[in-house]
mmCIF file of C-alpha atoms and ligand atoms in Angstrom:
data_model
loop_
_atom_site.group_PDB
_atom_site.id
_atom_site.type_symbol
_atom_site.label_atom_id
_atom_site.label_comp_id
_atom_site.label_asym_id
_atom_site.label_seq_id
_atom_site.Cartn_x
_atom_site.Cartn_y
_atom_site.Cartn_z
ATOM 1 C CA MET A 1 -6.158 -4.136 -23.256
ATOM 2 C CA THR A 2 -2.422 -3.566 -23.610
ATOM 3 C CA THR A 3 -0.096 -5.412 -21.335
ATOM 4 C CA SER A 4 3.190 -3.718 -20.582
ATOM 5 C CA HIS A 5 6.110 -5.330 -18.961
ATOM 6 C CA LYS A 6 8.547 -2.567 -18.955
ATOM 7 C CA GLU A 7 10.701 -2.544 -15.761
ATOM 8 C CA LEU A 8 10.631 0.435 -13.499
ATOM 9 C CA GLU A 9 13.907 0.985 -11.746
ATOM 10 C CA LEU A 10 14.970 3.648 -9.155
ATOM 11 C CA VAL A 11 18.787 4.180 -9.282
ATOM 12 C CA SER A 12 20.077 5.965 -6.223
ATOM 13 C CA VAL A 13 17.125 8.347 -6.238
ATOM 14 C CA THR A 14 17.358 11.172 -3.778
ATOM 15 C CA LYS A 15 14.932 14.065 -3.003
ATOM 16 C CA ARG A 16 15.940 17.065 -0.993
ATOM 17 C CA TYR A 17 13.715 19.977 0.065
ATOM 18 C CA GLY A 18 16.190 22.534 1.232
ATOM 19 C CA ALA A 19 18.015 20.892 4.151
ATOM 20 C CA THR A 20 15.418 18.080 4.470
ATOM 21 C CA VAL A 21 16.352 14.682 2.791
ATOM 22 C CA ALA A 22 13.039 13.277 1.978
ATOM 23 C CA VAL A 23 14.340 10.338 -0.012
ATOM 24 C CA ASP A 24 17.943 9.175 0.430
ATOM 25 C CA ALA A 25 19.554 7.335 -2.413
ATOM 26 C CA ILE A 26 17.092 4.599 -2.791
ATOM 27 C CA HIS A 27 17.517 1.751 -5.251
ATOM 28 C CA HIS A 28 14.681 -0.496 -6.356
ATOM 29 C CA LYS A 29 13.560 -2.576 -9.393
ATOM 30 C CA PHE A 30 9.810 -2.944 -9.390
ATOM 31 C CA GLN A 31 8.413 -6.261 -10.712
ATOM 32 C CA PRO A 32 7.207 -5.612 -14.196
ATOM 33 C CA GLY A 33 3.457 -6.092 -14.409
ATOM 34 C CA GLY A 34 3.171 -6.379 -10.646
ATOM 35 C CA TYR A 35 1.221 -4.619 -7.967
ATOM 36 C CA ALA A 36 3.664 -2.857 -5.675
ATOM 37 C CA CYS A 37 2.860 -0.919 -2.473
ATOM 38 C CA LEU A 38 5.148 1.716 -1.025
ATOM 39 C CA LEU A 39 4.391 1.303 2.678
ATOM 40 C CA GLY A 40 5.559 3.382 5.614
ATOM 41 C CA PRO A 41 4.603 5.993 8.261
ATOM 42 C CA SER A 42 3.818 9.463 7.407
ATOM 43 C CA GLY A 43 6.841 11.556 6.423
ATOM 44 C CA CYS A 44 8.995 8.580 5.411
ATOM 45 C CA GLY A 45 9.333 9.783 1.725
ATOM 46 C CA LYS A 46 6.642 7.597 -0.006
ATOM 47 C CA SER A 47 4.774 10.427 -1.785
ATOM 48 C CA SER A 48 8.030 12.253 -2.750
ATOM 49 C CA THR A 49 9.151 8.930 -4.335
ATOM 50 C CA LEU A 50 5.892 8.550 -6.241
ATOM 51 C CA ARG A 51 5.866 12.108 -7.362
ATOM 52 C CA MET A 52 9.374 11.872 -8.703
ATOM 53 C CA ILE A 53 8.429 8.764 -10.639
ATOM 54 C CA ALA A 54 5.421 10.668 -12.052
ATOM 55 C CA GLY A 55 7.473 13.662 -12.862
ATOM 56 C CA HIS A 56 5.626 15.979 -10.590
ATOM 57 C CA GLU A 57 8.816 16.519 -8.465
ATOM 58 C CA ILE A 58 12.312 16.944 -9.683
ATOM 59 C CA VAL A 59 14.832 14.271 -8.803
ATOM 60 C CA SER A 60 17.574 15.845 -6.802
ATOM 61 C CA ASP A 61 20.029 13.037 -7.506
ATOM 62 C CA GLY A 62 19.916 9.636 -9.145
ATOM 63 C CA SER A 63 17.684 8.351 -12.021
ATOM 64 C CA ILE A 64 14.497 6.830 -12.795
ATOM 65 C CA LEU A 65 14.463 4.187 -15.546
ATOM 66 C CA LEU A 66 11.414 2.827 -17.404
ATOM 67 C CA GLY A 67 12.133 -0.098 -19.732
ATOM 68 C CA GLY A 68 15.912 0.824 -19.546
ATOM 69 C CA SER A 69 15.366 4.503 -20.719
ATOM 70 C CA ASP A 70 16.117 7.341 -18.314
ATOM 71 C CA ILE A 71 12.820 9.217 -17.829
ATOM 72 C CA SER A 72 14.133 11.435 -14.976
ATOM 73 C CA ASP A 73 13.956 14.631 -17.036
ATOM 74 C CA LEU A 74 10.822 13.973 -19.076
ATOM 75 C CA PRO A 75 7.601 15.958 -18.466
ATOM 76 C CA PRO A 76 4.820 13.744 -16.757
ATOM 77 C CA ALA A 77 2.839 13.140 -20.004
ATOM 78 C CA LYS A 78 5.850 11.863 -21.795
ATOM 79 C CA ARG A 79 7.008 9.247 -19.281
ATOM 80 C CA GLY A 80 4.625 6.329 -19.817
ATOM 81 C CA THR A 81 3.321 6.778 -16.393
ATOM 82 C CA ALA A 82 -0.007 8.149 -15.073
ATOM 83 C CA MET A 83 -0.900 9.317 -11.667
ATOM 84 C CA MET A 84 -4.188 8.904 -9.688
ATOM 85 C CA PHE A 85 -4.450 11.433 -6.958
ATOM 86 C CA GLN A 86 -5.755 10.994 -3.560
ATOM 87 C CA ASN A 87 -8.543 13.809 -3.941
ATOM 88 C CA TYR A 88 -9.200 12.506 -7.490
ATOM 89 C CA ALA A 89 -8.838 16.119 -8.795
ATOM 90 C CA LEU A 90 -11.806 15.908 -11.109
ATOM 91 C CA PHE A 91 -13.022 18.914 -13.137
ATOM 92 C CA PRO A 92 -16.328 19.879 -11.554
ATOM 93 C CA HIS A 93 -17.740 21.484 -14.595
ATOM 94 C CA LEU A 94 -16.979 18.600 -16.985
ATOM 95 C CA SER A 95 -19.075 15.458 -17.359
ATOM 96 C CA VAL A 96 -17.679 12.033 -16.385
ATOM 97 C CA ALA A 97 -16.916 11.308 -20.080
ATOM 98 C CA ASP A 98 -15.158 14.599 -20.640
ATOM 99 C CA ASN A 99 -13.130 14.265 -17.417
ATOM 100 C CA VAL A 100 -11.889 10.845 -18.530
ATOM 101 C CA ALA A 101 -11.203 12.056 -22.054
ATOM 102 C CA PHE A 102 -9.406 15.206 -20.885
ATOM 103 C CA SER A 103 -5.756 14.151 -21.479
ATOM 104 C CA LEU A 104 -6.643 13.089 -25.036
ATOM 105 C CA LYS A 105 -7.967 16.558 -25.698
ATOM 106 C CA MET A 106 -4.610 17.943 -24.541
ATOM 107 C CA ARG A 107 -2.954 15.634 -27.000
ATOM 108 C CA GLY A 108 -5.091 16.946 -29.777
ATOM 109 C CA GLU A 109 -7.240 13.929 -30.558
ATOM 110 C CA ASP A 110 -10.587 14.561 -32.146
ATOM 111 C CA ARG A 111 -13.727 14.493 -30.100
ATOM 112 C CA GLN A 112 -15.108 11.348 -31.591
ATOM 113 C CA THR A 113 -11.962 9.372 -30.870
ATOM 114 C CA ARG A 114 -11.775 10.897 -27.412
ATOM 115 C CA LEU A 115 -15.265 9.866 -26.462
ATOM 116 C CA ALA A 116 -14.953 6.395 -27.947
ATOM 117 C CA LYS A 117 -11.834 5.777 -25.917
ATOM 118 C CA ALA A 118 -13.521 7.254 -22.826
ATOM 119 C CA GLY A 119 -16.372 4.926 -23.331
ATOM 120 C CA GLU A 120 -14.032 1.931 -23.272
ATOM 121 C CA MET A 121 -12.389 3.141 -20.087
ATOM 122 C CA LEU A 122 -15.803 3.755 -18.400
ATOM 123 C CA GLU A 123 -16.779 0.251 -19.349
ATOM 124 C CA LEU A 124 -13.601 -1.044 -17.709
ATOM 125 C CA VAL A 125 -14.442 0.624 -14.499
ATOM 126 C CA ASP A 126 -18.171 -0.188 -14.762
ATOM 127 C CA LEU A 127 -19.423 3.378 -15.100
ATOM 128 C CA SER A 128 -20.872 3.495 -18.620
ATOM 129 C CA ALA A 129 -24.283 4.368 -17.354
ATOM 130 C CA LEU A 130 -23.052 7.554 -15.771
ATOM 131 C CA SER A 131 -20.977 9.146 -18.390
ATOM 132 C CA ASP A 132 -23.146 12.312 -18.647
ATOM 133 C CA ARG A 133 -23.035 13.163 -14.987
ATOM 134 C CA LEU A 134 -21.133 15.776 -13.278
ATOM 135 C CA PRO A 135 -18.574 14.746 -10.590
ATOM 136 C CA ASP A 136 -20.757 16.056 -7.736
ATOM 137 C CA GLN A 137 -23.515 13.840 -8.737
ATOM 138 C CA LEU A 138 -21.406 10.771 -8.039
ATOM 139 C CA SER A 139 -20.614 8.927 -4.858
ATOM 140 C CA GLY A 140 -17.012 8.854 -3.559
ATOM 141 C CA GLY A 141 -16.537 5.380 -4.897
ATOM 142 C CA GLN A 142 -17.780 6.444 -8.316
ATOM 143 C CA GLN A 143 -15.664 9.534 -8.365
ATOM 144 C CA GLN A 144 -12.685 7.363 -7.651
ATOM 145 C CA ARG A 145 -13.466 5.129 -10.600
ATOM 146 C CA VAL A 146 -13.691 8.131 -12.827
ATOM 147 C CA ALA A 147 -10.241 9.257 -11.669
ATOM 148 C CA LEU A 148 -8.942 5.718 -12.368
ATOM 149 C CA ALA A 149 -10.413 5.679 -15.877
ATOM 150 C CA ARG A 150 -8.968 9.162 -16.492
ATOM 151 C CA ALA A 151 -5.431 7.986 -15.503
ATOM 152 C CA LEU A 152 -5.691 4.730 -17.506
ATOM 153 C CA ILE A 153 -6.870 6.339 -20.766
ATOM 154 C CA THR A 154 -3.337 7.331 -21.611
ATOM 155 C CA ARG A 155 -2.474 3.617 -21.642
ATOM 156 C CA PRO A 156 0.439 4.039 -19.216
ATOM 157 C CA ASP A 157 3.110 1.336 -18.522
ATOM 158 C CA VAL A 158 2.923 2.288 -14.851
ATOM 159 C CA LEU A 159 -0.012 3.562 -12.929
ATOM 160 C CA LEU A 160 0.921 5.565 -9.798
ATOM 161 C CA LEU A 161 -1.665 5.758 -7.001
ATOM 162 C CA ASP A 162 -1.238 8.071 -4.007
ATOM 163 C CA GLU A 163 -3.232 6.801 -1.054
ATOM 164 C CA PRO A 164 -6.170 6.110 -3.458
ATOM 165 C CA LEU A 165 -8.414 4.609 -0.813
ATOM 166 C CA SER A 166 -7.931 7.022 1.992
ATOM 167 C CA ALA A 167 -10.947 9.243 1.269
ATOM 168 C CA LEU A 168 -13.388 6.250 1.326
ATOM 169 C CA ASP A 169 -15.260 4.745 4.199
ATOM 170 C CA PRO A 170 -13.919 1.373 5.488
ATOM 171 C CA PHE A 171 -16.624 -0.668 3.640
ATOM 172 C CA LEU A 172 -16.038 0.962 0.346
ATOM 173 C CA ARG A 173 -12.269 0.986 0.903
ATOM 174 C CA ILE A 174 -12.275 -2.868 1.049
ATOM 175 C CA ARG A 175 -14.530 -3.120 -2.020
ATOM 176 C CA MET A 176 -12.388 -0.663 -4.017
ATOM 177 C CA ARG A 177 -9.183 -2.407 -3.246
ATOM 178 C CA GLY A 178 -10.631 -5.591 -4.682
ATOM 179 C CA GLU A 179 -11.434 -3.545 -7.851
ATOM 180 C CA LEU A 180 -7.906 -2.068 -7.985
ATOM 181 C CA ARG A 181 -6.448 -5.572 -7.858
ATOM 182 C CA ARG A 182 -8.842 -6.863 -10.488
ATOM 183 C CA LEU A 183 -7.997 -3.993 -12.897
ATOM 184 C CA GLN A 184 -4.381 -4.340 -12.388
ATOM 185 C CA ARG A 185 -4.587 -8.049 -13.313
ATOM 186 C CA GLU A 186 -6.827 -7.317 -16.353
ATOM 187 C CA LEU A 187 -4.550 -4.517 -17.626
ATOM 188 C CA GLY A 188 -1.302 -6.394 -16.877
ATOM 189 C CA ILE A 189 0.576 -3.125 -16.233
ATOM 190 C CA SER A 190 2.540 -2.143 -13.162
ATOM 191 C CA PHE A 191 0.780 -0.374 -10.347
ATOM 192 C CA VAL A 192 2.728 1.516 -7.628
ATOM 193 C CA HIS A 193 0.362 2.356 -4.762
ATOM 194 C CA VAL A 194 1.393 4.524 -1.762
ATOM 195 C CA THR A 195 -0.236 3.653 1.549
ATOM 196 C CA HIS A 196 0.492 3.882 5.176
ATOM 197 C CA GLY A 197 -1.885 0.955 5.889
ATOM 198 C CA GLN A 198 -0.296 -2.368 6.373
ATOM 199 C CA ASP A 199 -3.504 -4.293 5.883
ATOM 200 C CA GLU A 200 -4.104 -2.457 2.487
ATOM 201 C CA ALA A 201 -0.485 -3.373 1.393
ATOM 202 C CA LEU A 202 -0.860 -7.041 2.426
ATOM 203 C CA ALA A 203 -4.206 -7.346 0.685
ATOM 204 C CA LEU A 204 -3.099 -5.771 -2.574
ATOM 205 C CA ALA A 205 0.602 -6.108 -3.187
ATOM 206 C CA ASP A 206 2.614 -8.627 -5.069
ATOM 207 C CA GLU A 207 5.535 -6.641 -3.744
ATOM 208 C CA ILE A 208 5.760 -4.532 -0.578
ATOM 209 C CA VAL A 209 8.481 -1.887 -0.344
ATOM 210 C CA VAL A 210 8.594 -0.735 3.329
ATOM 211 C CA MET A 211 10.119 2.786 3.732
ATOM 212 C CA ASN A 212 11.268 4.402 6.891
ATOM 213 C CA ASN A 213 13.217 7.641 7.361
ATOM 214 C CA ALA A 214 13.812 8.250 3.639
ATOM 215 C CA VAL A 215 15.147 4.785 2.847
ATOM 216 C CA ILE A 216 13.847 1.453 1.850
ATOM 217 C CA GLU A 217 13.929 -0.734 4.965
ATOM 218 C CA GLN A 218 12.824 -3.940 3.310
ATOM 219 C CA ALA A 219 11.253 -5.033 -0.062
ATOM 220 C CA GLY A 220 9.846 -8.420 -1.002
ATOM 221 C CA SER A 221 6.616 -10.319 -1.535
ATOM 222 C CA ALA A 222 3.874 -9.670 0.868
ATOM 223 C CA ARG A 223 4.355 -13.060 2.487
ATOM 224 C CA ASP A 224 8.052 -12.675 2.733
ATOM 225 C CA VAL A 225 7.960 -9.241 4.414
ATOM 226 C CA PHE A 226 5.206 -10.462 6.802
ATOM 227 C CA ASN A 227 6.907 -13.798 7.558
ATOM 228 C CA ALA A 228 10.506 -12.566 7.608
ATOM 229 C CA PRO A 229 10.635 -8.966 8.688
ATOM 230 C CA ARG A 230 14.214 -7.863 8.721
ATOM 231 C CA THR A 231 14.218 -5.296 11.334
ATOM 232 C CA ALA A 232 12.180 -4.463 14.445
ATOM 233 C CA PHE A 233 10.686 -1.484 12.560
ATOM 234 C CA VAL A 234 9.332 -3.645 9.807
ATOM 235 C CA ALA A 235 8.079 -6.260 12.310
ATOM 236 C CA GLN A 236 6.201 -3.605 14.252
ATOM 237 C CA PHE A 237 4.927 -1.678 11.244
ATOM 238 C CA ILE A 238 3.649 -4.680 9.333
ATOM 239 C CA GLY A 239 1.740 -5.654 12.448
ATOM 240 C CA GLY A 240 0.801 -9.073 13.821
ATOM 241 C CA HIS A 241 4.236 -9.439 15.461
ATOM 242 C CA ASN A 242 5.864 -9.127 18.826
ATOM 243 C CA VAL A 243 9.449 -7.910 18.982
ATOM 244 C CA ILE A 244 11.075 -9.582 21.979
ATOM 245 C CA ALA A 245 14.506 -8.895 23.446
ATOM 246 C CA LEU A 246 16.123 -12.166 24.542
ATOM 247 C CA PRO A 247 19.714 -12.752 25.699
ATOM 248 C CA GLN A 248 20.544 -13.917 22.133
ATOM 249 C CA GLY A 249 19.265 -10.669 20.553
ATOM 250 C CA HIS A 250 16.038 -9.268 19.235
ATOM 251 C CA PHE A 251 13.434 -11.513 17.734
ATOM 252 C CA ALA A 252 10.143 -11.248 16.039
ATOM 253 C CA ILE A 253 7.350 -13.774 16.640
ATOM 254 C CA ARG A 254 3.889 -13.672 15.077
ATOM 255 C CA THR A 255 1.161 -12.975 17.576
ATOM 256 C CA ASP A 256 -0.680 -15.947 16.269
ATOM 257 C CA ALA A 257 2.281 -18.175 17.038
ATOM 258 C CA VAL A 258 2.046 -17.293 20.767
ATOM 259 C CA GLY A 259 -0.165 -19.468 23.001
ATOM 260 C CA ILE A 260 -1.300 -18.781 26.584
ATOM 261 C CA GLY A 261 -1.656 -21.207 29.441
ATOM 262 C CA ASP A 262 -1.375 -21.650 33.039
ATOM 263 C CA PRO A 263 2.120 -20.446 34.329
ATOM 264 C CA SER A 264 2.672 -23.801 35.969
ATOM 265 C CA ALA A 265 2.677 -25.389 32.543
ATOM 266 C CA GLY A 266 5.752 -23.449 31.631
ATOM 267 C CA GLY A 267 6.543 -20.711 29.130
ATOM 268 C CA MET A 268 7.447 -17.133 29.728
ATOM 269 C CA GLU A 269 5.860 -15.813 32.798
ATOM 270 C CA GLY A 270 3.726 -12.684 32.547
ATOM 271 C CA SER A 271 0.651 -10.981 33.804
ATOM 272 C CA ILE A 272 -2.349 -10.301 31.571
ATOM 273 C CA LEU A 273 -2.761 -6.586 30.775
ATOM 274 C CA ALA A 274 -5.693 -6.646 28.383
ATOM 275 C CA VAL A 275 -8.095 -9.023 26.690
ATOM 276 C CA GLU A 276 -9.898 -7.987 23.631
ATOM 277 C CA TYR A 277 -12.535 -10.044 21.806
ATOM 278 C CA GLN A 278 -12.184 -9.672 18.084
ATOM 279 C CA GLY A 279 -14.629 -12.321 16.860
ATOM 280 C CA ALA A 280 -12.523 -15.157 15.345
ATOM 281 C CA HIS A 281 -9.672 -14.337 17.690
ATOM 282 C CA VAL A 282 -9.163 -12.969 21.115
ATOM 283 C CA ALA A 283 -6.313 -10.491 21.346
ATOM 284 C CA VAL A 284 -4.436 -11.000 24.736
ATOM 285 C CA SER A 285 -1.549 -8.842 25.880
ATOM 286 C CA ALA A 286 0.707 -9.583 28.808
ATOM 287 C CA ARG A 287 3.491 -7.853 30.614
ATOM 288 C CA VAL A 288 6.606 -10.081 30.957
ATOM 289 C CA ALA A 289 10.080 -9.512 32.574
ATOM 290 C CA GLY A 290 12.025 -6.477 31.484
ATOM 291 C CA ASP A 291 8.814 -4.451 31.228
ATOM 292 C CA GLN A 292 8.164 -5.941 27.816
ATOM 293 C CA GLU A 293 4.737 -6.421 26.394
ATOM 294 C CA VAL A 294 3.812 -9.659 24.479
ATOM 295 C CA SER A 295 0.654 -10.154 22.550
ATOM 296 C CA ALA A 296 -1.080 -13.360 21.566
ATOM 297 C CA MET A 297 -3.921 -13.862 18.987
ATOM 298 C CA VAL A 298 -5.744 -16.862 20.447
ATOM 299 C CA PRO A 299 -8.403 -18.568 18.468
ATOM 300 C CA GLU A 300 -11.789 -17.701 19.996
ATOM 301 C CA ALA A 301 -12.882 -21.273 20.895
ATOM 302 C CA GLN A 302 -9.516 -22.060 22.421
ATOM 303 C CA PHE A 303 -9.466 -18.941 24.621
ATOM 304 C CA PHE A 304 -12.858 -19.635 26.085
ATOM 305 C CA THR A 305 -11.991 -23.222 27.144
ATOM 306 C CA ASN A 306 -9.683 -21.521 29.701
ATOM 307 C CA PRO A 307 -10.322 -17.839 29.813
ATOM 308 C CA PHE A 308 -7.975 -15.186 31.317
ATOM 309 C CA ASN A 309 -8.711 -11.800 32.772
ATOM 310 C CA PRO A 310 -6.561 -8.714 33.289
ATOM 311 C CA GLY A 311 -4.265 -9.181 36.306
ATOM 312 C CA ASP A 312 -4.115 -13.057 35.926
ATOM 313 C CA PRO A 313 -0.738 -14.693 35.851
ATOM 314 C CA VAL A 314 -0.046 -16.369 32.487
ATOM 315 C CA GLY A 315 2.506 -18.588 30.805
ATOM 316 C CA LEU A 316 3.270 -17.525 27.237
ATOM 317 C CA ILE A 317 4.210 -20.437 25.041
ATOM 318 C CA TRP A 318 5.760 -20.649 21.604
ATOM 319 C CA ASP A 319 7.822 -22.969 19.496
ATOM 320 C CA ASP A 320 11.349 -21.531 19.202
ATOM 321 C CA ALA A 321 11.335 -22.439 15.559
ATOM 322 C CA ASN A 322 8.860 -19.573 15.091
ATOM 323 C CA LEU A 323 11.283 -17.030 16.456
ATOM 324 C CA HIS A 324 12.742 -14.891 13.768
ATOM 325 C CA LYS A 325 16.120 -13.107 14.364
ATOM 326 C CA LEU A 326 16.142 -9.384 13.556
ATOM 327 C CA THR A 327 19.103 -7.635 12.274
ATOM 328 C CA ALA A 328 18.308 -4.211 13.745
HETATM 329 P P1 ADP B 1 5.051 10.408 3.029
HETATM 330 O O1 ADP B 1 4.426 10.405 1.720
HETATM 331 O O2 ADP B 1 5.804 9.195 3.421
HETATM 332 O O3 ADP B 1 4.223 10.952 4.139
HETATM 333 P P2 ADP B 1 6.623 12.727 1.957
HETATM 334 O O4 ADP B 1 7.296 12.132 0.792
HETATM 335 O O5 ADP B 1 5.411 13.453 1.773
HETATM 336 O O6 ADP B 1 6.325 11.467 2.928
HETATM 337 O O7 ADP B 1 7.533 13.565 2.830
HETATM 338 C C1 ADP B 1 8.891 13.216 3.191
HETATM 339 C C2 ADP B 1 9.572 14.356 3.995
HETATM 340 O O8 ADP B 1 9.753 15.389 3.083
HETATM 341 C C3 ADP B 1 8.803 14.890 5.152
HETATM 342 O O9 ADP B 1 9.716 15.259 6.135
HETATM 343 C C4 ADP B 1 8.121 16.088 4.615
HETATM 344 O O10 ADP B 1 7.846 17.049 5.630
HETATM 345 C C5 ADP B 1 9.083 16.584 3.587
HETATM 346 N N1 ADP B 1 8.434 17.278 2.461
HETATM 347 C C6 ADP B 1 7.582 16.807 1.622
HETATM 348 N N2 ADP B 1 7.125 17.639 0.625
HETATM 349 C C7 ADP B 1 7.867 18.755 0.949
HETATM 350 C C8 ADP B 1 7.959 20.072 0.328
HETATM 351 N N3 ADP B 1 7.197 20.322 -0.725
HETATM 352 N N4 ADP B 1 8.764 21.037 0.844
HETATM 353 C C9 ADP B 1 9.530 20.673 1.947
HETATM 354 N N5 ADP B 1 9.409 19.504 2.590
HETATM 355 C C10 ADP B 1 8.752 18.533 2.064
#
């Protein structure tokens, strides 16, 4: 398969819909050949960004560069990008093979070449046996793989995926995200995947681009974003963190870096609000001074050596070295 290391770059890209600024002058260079996730809450501008990269939406201001060339004004099929849609958008009356080969037909390739290439793509997504079926004879996961094969057949430099896993049940979602990651590695091309799920982004991405209110709030490797969130928004959205206001400012601390103990043993005093058993961990939340809530992920065995119940006084303990200062 082809490997492409063309760099995708957003230069002051803005999207306005009338008076709404959906994307506000964002800059970003995507890691060539990497798996990037655009992560953020609904309405923050992720899809608009993706659709502008794909050419399905006009850029109001700024430019999109791929391999140094400005692709902002090119039609979708001429950009070197391909899009996989959330609802898969398969043609119900065409077989799996013809769905996959469709864009080649549009390009005027002969039927034999089309079907040979479609066959290769179906092999890649492990669907060779089902090439004659119609879309409604397939499961959700299979339909998704057809949509993937159909997007990849144009040999794009960048594959764009808009909430590709949201239509699947939780079990299949986790399986398919493994498949996406495997495919991206095998193909060696850049994937840009839009999601509002932090667990999905952490599991998949080499690079997470966190968006909020039309701007990029933070971008970095999954581990960097998780371990060093820059703002309270990122710390809260990425999950697994407390944001605590202390006299010196706002800090993030991972919930698994907070321990619980008897208040007489020290720590920040609080009272237990809720205890939730989660298998490997027990999630404990406590109310502390200033009406703040602090959560602790306590390893199961440790919790049950000295269990707490809602209403109990508690001391919350952490190593100050694990406090991470937030800038906003
Ligand atoms: P996300 O993908 O993060 O949910 P979107 O990019 O879809 O965010 O939307 C960003 C903002 O732009 C939202 O306020 C949304 O209502 C608005 N928006 C999106 N598409 C349109 C459109 N076609 N016309 C008008 N407003 C739009």
